Amino acid sequence: MAATNNVPPLVVRCQCGRVSFATPAPAPLKVYFCHCTECQRQSSSAFGTSAIFPAEGLFPLSPELGSMINKYTRHTDKGGKMDCYFCKGCGSRLFHRIVGTDGVPRPTVSIKGGCIEGLDWSGGCHIYVRSAVIKIPNGWEAYDTVPPSMMSTSRYIVVNATRYHYCQPHFCRHSYALRMAKDSPPWALRWRSNTLFIIFTVAIGLFTDLFLYGLVVPVLPFMLRSRLSIPEDQIQSYVSGLLAAYAAASMVSAVPAGWIADRTESRQWPFLYGLAALLAATILFAVGESIAVLVVARILQGISAAVVWTVGLAMVLDTVGPKNLGKIFSFISVGQLLAPVVGGVLYEKTGYTGVFGVSAGMLAFDFMMRLFVVDKKTAKKYDRSIPDNETNPRSIESRADQGVDEVSHEASEEDALLPKKEDESYKIHDEPNRFIRAMPILVCFKSPRLIMGLFLAFVQAALLAEYDATIPTEAAALFQFSSLKAGLLFIALDVPYLLFGPIGGWAIDRYGTKLAAVIGYVWMVPVLILLRLPADELLPRSKNIVLYCVILALNGAGLAMVGSPAIVEASDIVLKYDKANPGFFGKNGPYAQLYGFNSVFFYAGLTIGPVVAGTLKDSVGYGNMNLVFAVLSAVTAVLSFFIIGGKPRVLSRRNNLTPY
């Protein structure tokens, strides 16, 4: 490009000197120091440098320049492609240009800073510092990923004309406008993005969802009988069907919700949309006077649950990492068990007004919390003082692993250069096909531990749904209980869950998922079988009620142990894949997709559980129904022993013995 207004362009030269050309403009629009893993690989260094110039003047490439360079094309995280140009002789990367998903190239070109002679490096901006391996000096412009101004669909430059005009000491850009105006940080960013506030908000959101799901459990049989005039012999089928409608809607919506969440810059807005669906569902449930309206309400509630759980769990992992998931999730499921108690009491004392009044209050508080919360990834764009280990699950895991290594052994210099054997097993070596590129989480399904973790979610949900579907009707049949008394029976499940849930979560974080899952499901076998005793009426009525409560309490203790292994196991496996393949899953990782699939299996359990339980109860009786679920628990315990958390220690030790 010829000099304009006596300001000459800069010269770009490869290492061997064979390729040499002028920059399209005398100075770059912006200089970036990129710390992403792709730039680290490309530069074989700690980071890459890119000077952004207008593409006009370089593209279309001249025949002479085109004959001296080759092009390598790779896919970008957002589904576009990057055309990378390098010298045929020495292989030096010279420049690259991004082409969007619509096939239209950007109006800018990124020229590698080290190839530009006389480049002014001052004013450069560090990007993707979440992957940085060196310390960024204080005072430098730096971002966890990219500046907010680069996140709009129009990117950071607009080309308006074909003529350039420059003046000293800075050049005026009549042909393009640089969009680098920074967004002001949200109000009260510090406390709104605080770790405890995020965890509390997500916990409230998940608690509200489970609470509203379970709130109507003891009310449903009486609502169907009094409001809809359903015959007595059909009530169990309708109860099971309404519970299944909720779960089926969640199952269908979960994976799309996860896919969308991993492609949005902020987790907050999907969280709010989920709440809107929950509000609509609650209103329909309050005013509905036909089965069709109640089914639509349960479907909307199910869609809300899919979004809230998928996005909420991803936010929790972004915030606390996998090492603390057990303790967090030991609290959340309490909502599902506590709600039937509250629902039964409210319906008996206040009718529908009290039940749905509490629902409205919970939704209002939940909405306020979700409106205030700012996830860590968004907060980091405005405040770099937020530690990286709070915004990136990979960093949290790496930090935890480092702590273990420092205690257990002294690493040599060679150890740092060699990948761990376990990490190598999670490496992805094959070129991903278009299905994997569209949903990268699918590659993780090679791991039997991930599949087993999802199966645990299915079994856990089936057990929870079995209690919800059968306790109210069994209590009415055995003891002629009202909705109030049927709801109070759930206290017997709740109290042990509240007592042992945190202990179970701590045990998982401390000793791993295998121990908790095996002990929990082995425990479930006899206590499920014992549920047949009250129906035999071996004791007087009052003592029979006490016996039923005691057995339910034993079941609650087992549920506390099996409440967290599923999600912790699945998160651990996917995190290992993410760590072993930096950049493969995109900048947000595959975590929302994981929780989408986890929700599919969980809600499959909530769908199948009540249907199977209701059918078995009507056909073979309450006792034999629980026997079937006891067998399922026994099979799950055996599979957990051999699959999750790695090999059993006794087998691992035997395999490690070296014969002489």
Tab-separated table of C-alpha atoms in Angstrom, residues 296-544:
chain	number	residue	atom	x	y	z
A	296	VAL	CA	-50.095	-27.487	30.363
A	297	ALA	CA	-49.159	-26.032	33.762
A	298	ARG	CA	-47.000	-29.047	34.578
A	299	ILE	CA	-45.350	-28.885	31.139
A	300	LEU	CA	-44.450	-25.206	31.631
A	301	GLN	CA	-43.157	-26.026	35.092
A	302	GLY	CA	-41.043	-28.779	33.567
A	303	ILE	CA	-39.552	-26.458	30.953
A	304	SER	CA	-38.717	-23.985	33.710
A	305	ALA	CA	-37.039	-26.722	35.718
A	306	ALA	CA	-34.863	-27.720	32.752
A	307	VAL	CA	-33.601	-24.157	32.301
A	308	VAL	CA	-33.164	-23.401	36.001
A	309	TRP	CA	-31.309	-26.610	36.796
A	310	THR	CA	-29.102	-26.548	33.707
A	311	VAL	CA	-28.044	-22.919	34.058
A	312	GLY	CA	-28.021	-22.962	37.865
A	313	LEU	CA	-25.736	-25.971	38.163
A	314	ALA	CA	-23.372	-24.475	35.597
A	315	MET	CA	-23.233	-21.264	37.667
A	316	VAL	CA	-22.461	-23.264	40.803
A	317	LEU	CA	-19.622	-25.119	39.085
A	318	ASP	CA	-18.286	-21.830	37.662
A	319	THR	CA	-18.242	-20.494	41.218
A	320	VAL	CA	-17.165	-23.292	43.577
A	321	GLY	CA	-15.714	-25.975	41.301
A	322	PRO	CA	-16.327	-29.731	41.483
A	323	LYS	CA	-14.553	-30.288	44.799
A	324	ASN	CA	-17.382	-28.618	46.743
A	325	LEU	CA	-20.410	-29.773	44.771
A	326	GLY	CA	-21.356	-32.467	47.278
A	327	LYS	CA	-21.994	-30.013	50.109
A	328	ILE	CA	-23.916	-27.624	47.850
A	329	PHE	CA	-26.291	-30.219	46.413
A	330	SER	CA	-26.926	-31.856	49.762
A	331	PHE	CA	-28.992	-28.755	50.606
A	332	ILE	CA	-30.846	-28.178	47.350
A	333	SER	CA	-32.882	-31.416	47.212
A	334	VAL	CA	-34.354	-30.665	50.627
A	335	GLY	CA	-36.895	-28.477	48.810
A	336	GLN	CA	-38.432	-31.457	47.081
A	337	LEU	CA	-38.867	-33.341	50.351
A	338	LEU	CA	-39.930	-30.372	52.485
A	339	ALA	CA	-42.561	-29.052	50.062
A	340	PRO	CA	-45.153	-31.842	50.520
A	341	VAL	CA	-45.243	-31.128	54.256
A	342	VAL	CA	-45.884	-27.419	53.699
A	343	GLY	CA	-48.347	-28.130	50.896
A	344	GLY	CA	-50.394	-30.520	53.000
A	345	VAL	CA	-50.599	-28.133	55.956
A	346	LEU	CA	-51.493	-25.122	53.795
A	347	TYR	CA	-54.183	-26.960	51.850
A	348	GLU	CA	-55.813	-28.295	55.003
A	349	LYS	CA	-55.782	-24.953	56.830
A	350	THR	CA	-56.170	-22.371	54.056
A	351	GLY	CA	-57.231	-24.218	50.904
A	352	TYR	CA	-55.897	-23.324	47.474
A	353	THR	CA	-55.377	-19.692	48.499
A	354	GLY	CA	-52.653	-20.547	50.984
A	355	VAL	CA	-50.892	-23.026	48.696
A	356	PHE	CA	-50.624	-20.651	45.768
A	357	GLY	CA	-50.090	-17.590	47.974
A	358	VAL	CA	-46.896	-19.176	49.294
A	359	SER	CA	-45.984	-20.060	45.704
A	360	ALA	CA	-46.352	-16.420	44.651
A	361	GLY	CA	-44.214	-15.240	47.568
A	362	MET	CA	-41.467	-17.742	46.752
A	363	LEU	CA	-41.497	-16.676	43.101
A	364	ALA	CA	-41.264	-12.971	43.983
A	365	PHE	CA	-38.264	-13.538	46.244
A	366	ASP	CA	-36.655	-15.826	43.673
A	367	PHE	CA	-37.141	-13.232	40.925
A	368	MET	CA	-35.482	-10.530	43.022
A	369	MET	CA	-32.475	-12.753	43.710
A	370	ARG	CA	-32.050	-13.736	40.068
A	371	LEU	CA	-32.329	-10.118	38.961
A	372	PHE	CA	-29.506	-9.097	41.286
A	373	VAL	CA	-27.046	-11.938	40.701
A	374	VAL	CA	-24.068	-11.418	38.361
A	375	ASP	CA	-22.173	-14.567	37.422
A	376	LYS	CA	-18.399	-14.669	37.807
A	377	LYS	CA	-17.650	-14.755	34.100
A	378	THR	CA	-19.573	-11.534	33.523
A	379	ALA	CA	-18.122	-9.858	36.614
A	380	LYS	CA	-14.557	-10.656	35.551
A	381	LYS	CA	-14.987	-8.549	32.405
A	382	TYR	CA	-15.351	-5.448	34.574
A	383	ASP	CA	-13.191	-6.278	37.602
A	384	ARG	CA	-9.992	-8.242	37.120
A	385	SER	CA	-9.330	-8.336	40.860
A	386	ILE	CA	-11.760	-11.262	41.038
A	387	PRO	CA	-9.445	-14.295	41.330
A	388	ASP	CA	-9.279	-16.624	38.330
A	389	ASN	CA	-9.763	-19.647	40.526
A	390	GLU	CA	-13.297	-18.497	41.216
A	391	THR	CA	-14.303	-18.060	37.600
A	392	ASN	CA	-12.877	-21.108	35.910
A	393	PRO	CA	-13.608	-24.707	36.916
A	394	ARG	CA	-10.373	-25.784	35.273
A	395	SER	CA	-8.375	-23.440	37.495
A	396	ILE	CA	-10.168	-24.588	40.625
A	397	GLU	CA	-9.479	-28.206	39.830
A	398	SER	CA	-5.861	-27.539	38.936
A	399	ARG	CA	-5.328	-25.694	42.202
A	400	ALA	CA	-6.851	-28.550	44.171
A	401	ASP	CA	-4.744	-31.124	42.329
A	402	GLN	CA	-1.619	-29.065	42.944
A	403	GLY	CA	-2.300	-29.001	46.667
A	404	VAL	CA	-2.606	-32.776	46.783
A	405	ASP	CA	0.596	-33.247	44.826
A	406	GLU	CA	2.552	-30.953	47.105
A	407	VAL	CA	1.549	-32.951	50.152
A	408	SER	CA	1.940	-36.422	48.684
A	409	HIS	CA	5.303	-36.224	46.955
A	410	GLU	CA	8.045	-33.925	45.768
A	411	ALA	CA	7.789	-33.521	41.999
A	412	SER	CA	10.877	-33.647	39.836
A	413	GLU	CA	11.561	-31.409	36.841
A	414	GLU	CA	10.717	-34.285	34.501
A	415	ASP	CA	7.338	-34.819	36.178
A	416	ALA	CA	6.222	-31.340	35.167
A	417	LEU	CA	7.037	-32.068	31.520
A	418	LEU	CA	5.112	-35.338	31.287
A	419	PRO	CA	1.301	-35.571	31.272
A	420	LYS	CA	-0.342	-37.583	34.000
A	421	LYS	CA	-1.408	-41.040	32.852
A	422	GLU	CA	-4.971	-40.297	33.941
A	423	ASP	CA	-5.062	-37.013	32.014
A	424	GLU	CA	-3.802	-38.771	28.885
A	425	SER	CA	-6.762	-41.165	28.948
A	426	TYR	CA	-9.099	-38.188	28.560
A	427	LYS	CA	-7.231	-36.745	25.569
A	428	ILE	CA	-9.266	-36.431	22.373
A	429	HIS	CA	-7.138	-37.534	19.426
A	430	ASP	CA	-9.710	-38.010	16.653
A	431	GLU	CA	-10.906	-35.159	14.461
A	432	PRO	CA	-14.433	-34.272	15.653
A	433	ASN	CA	-17.290	-34.755	13.210
A	434	ARG	CA	-20.017	-32.152	12.725
A	435	PHE	CA	-22.198	-33.629	15.475
A	436	ILE	CA	-19.360	-33.384	17.995
A	437	ARG	CA	-18.556	-29.831	16.885
A	438	ALA	CA	-22.208	-28.864	17.364
A	439	MET	CA	-22.405	-30.493	20.826
A	440	PRO	CA	-18.869	-31.261	22.107
A	441	ILE	CA	-20.157	-32.925	25.308
A	442	LEU	CA	-20.994	-36.028	23.224
A	443	VAL	CA	-17.321	-36.994	23.071
A	444	CYS	CA	-17.314	-37.460	26.870
A	445	PHE	CA	-19.807	-40.315	26.606
A	446	LYS	CA	-16.883	-42.622	25.854
A	447	SER	CA	-16.397	-42.732	29.621
A	448	PRO	CA	-18.425	-45.439	31.417
A	449	ARG	CA	-18.110	-43.360	34.597
A	450	LEU	CA	-20.047	-40.503	32.994
A	451	ILE	CA	-22.770	-42.863	31.801
A	452	MET	CA	-22.955	-44.407	35.266
A	453	GLY	CA	-23.167	-40.960	36.850
A	454	LEU	CA	-26.153	-40.159	34.641
A	455	PHE	CA	-27.729	-43.522	35.489
A	456	LEU	CA	-27.381	-42.654	39.187
A	457	ALA	CA	-29.340	-39.455	38.504
A	458	PHE	CA	-32.079	-41.568	36.907
A	459	VAL	CA	-32.297	-43.969	39.862
A	460	GLN	CA	-32.223	-41.174	42.447
A	461	ALA	CA	-35.088	-39.374	40.692
A	462	ALA	CA	-37.109	-42.577	40.315
A	463	LEU	CA	-36.865	-43.176	44.066
A	464	LEU	CA	-37.885	-39.604	44.903
A	465	ALA	CA	-40.837	-39.785	42.507
A	466	GLU	CA	-41.922	-43.123	43.932
A	467	TYR	CA	-42.406	-41.547	47.367
A	468	ASP	CA	-44.204	-38.506	45.920
A	469	ALA	CA	-46.601	-40.632	43.887
A	470	THR	CA	-47.516	-43.270	46.477
A	471	ILE	CA	-47.208	-41.927	50.034
A	472	PRO	CA	-50.316	-39.656	49.877
A	473	THR	CA	-52.535	-42.360	48.339
A	474	GLU	CA	-51.166	-45.138	50.573
A	475	ALA	CA	-51.690	-42.977	53.682
A	476	ALA	CA	-55.269	-42.268	52.612
A	477	ALA	CA	-55.938	-45.973	52.009
A	478	LEU	CA	-54.213	-47.316	55.153
A	479	PHE	CA	-55.006	-44.628	57.704
A	480	GLN	CA	-57.726	-42.504	56.020
A	481	PHE	CA	-55.377	-39.490	56.215
A	482	SER	CA	-56.356	-36.050	54.913
A	483	SER	CA	-53.989	-33.921	52.803
A	484	LEU	CA	-52.668	-32.357	56.022
A	485	LYS	CA	-51.773	-35.661	57.644
A	486	ALA	CA	-50.461	-37.126	54.378
A	487	GLY	CA	-48.197	-34.106	53.978
A	488	LEU	CA	-46.957	-34.399	57.551
A	489	LEU	CA	-45.780	-37.937	56.809
A	490	PHE	CA	-43.071	-36.425	54.623
A	491	ILE	CA	-41.489	-34.976	57.780
A	492	ALA	CA	-40.290	-38.500	58.480
A	493	LEU	CA	-38.326	-38.328	55.212
A	494	ASP	CA	-37.219	-34.710	55.667
A	495	VAL	CA	-35.640	-34.821	59.121
A	496	PRO	CA	-33.077	-37.566	58.340
A	497	TYR	CA	-32.385	-35.916	55.006
A	498	LEU	CA	-31.656	-32.605	56.720
A	499	LEU	CA	-29.448	-34.327	59.293
A	500	PHE	CA	-27.506	-36.681	57.034
A	501	GLY	CA	-27.546	-34.706	53.761
A	502	PRO	CA	-24.673	-32.350	54.696
A	503	ILE	CA	-22.736	-35.290	56.160
A	504	GLY	CA	-23.194	-37.211	52.918
A	505	GLY	CA	-22.092	-34.194	50.891
A	506	TRP	CA	-19.009	-33.741	53.056
A	507	ALA	CA	-18.174	-37.450	52.722
A	508	ILE	CA	-18.373	-37.215	48.930
A	509	ASP	CA	-16.103	-34.162	48.826
A	510	ARG	CA	-13.701	-35.901	51.206
A	511	TYR	CA	-13.715	-39.560	50.122
A	512	GLY	CA	-15.239	-39.535	46.644
A	513	THR	CA	-18.478	-40.726	45.128
A	514	LYS	CA	-17.980	-44.493	45.302
A	515	LEU	CA	-18.234	-44.869	49.081
A	516	ALA	CA	-21.368	-42.726	49.413
A	517	ALA	CA	-23.158	-44.327	46.464
A	518	VAL	CA	-22.437	-47.919	47.486
A	519	ILE	CA	-23.364	-47.418	51.149
A	520	GLY	CA	-26.450	-45.375	50.238
A	521	TYR	CA	-27.917	-47.827	47.744
A	522	VAL	CA	-27.086	-50.877	49.863
A	523	TRP	CA	-28.927	-49.154	52.728
A	524	MET	CA	-31.954	-48.521	50.487
A	525	VAL	CA	-32.496	-52.247	49.827
A	526	PRO	CA	-33.752	-53.358	53.280
A	527	VAL	CA	-35.517	-50.093	54.160
A	528	LEU	CA	-37.575	-50.203	50.956
A	529	ILE	CA	-38.573	-53.792	51.673
A	530	LEU	CA	-39.640	-52.788	55.204
A	531	LEU	CA	-42.274	-50.416	53.761
A	532	ARG	CA	-44.535	-53.430	53.221
A	533	LEU	CA	-44.944	-54.010	56.987
A	534	PRO	CA	-47.589	-51.316	57.748
A	535	ALA	CA	-49.903	-52.747	55.067
A	536	ASP	CA	-49.835	-56.129	56.854
A	537	GLU	CA	-51.458	-54.405	59.878
A	538	LEU	CA	-49.451	-56.425	62.402
A	539	LEU	CA	-49.837	-53.626	64.959
A	540	PRO	CA	-52.759	-51.496	66.197
A	541	ARG	CA	-53.552	-48.455	64.037
A	542	SER	CA	-51.719	-45.872	66.164
A	543	LYS	CA	-48.588	-48.012	66.455
A	544	ASN	CA	-48.823	-48.874	62.769
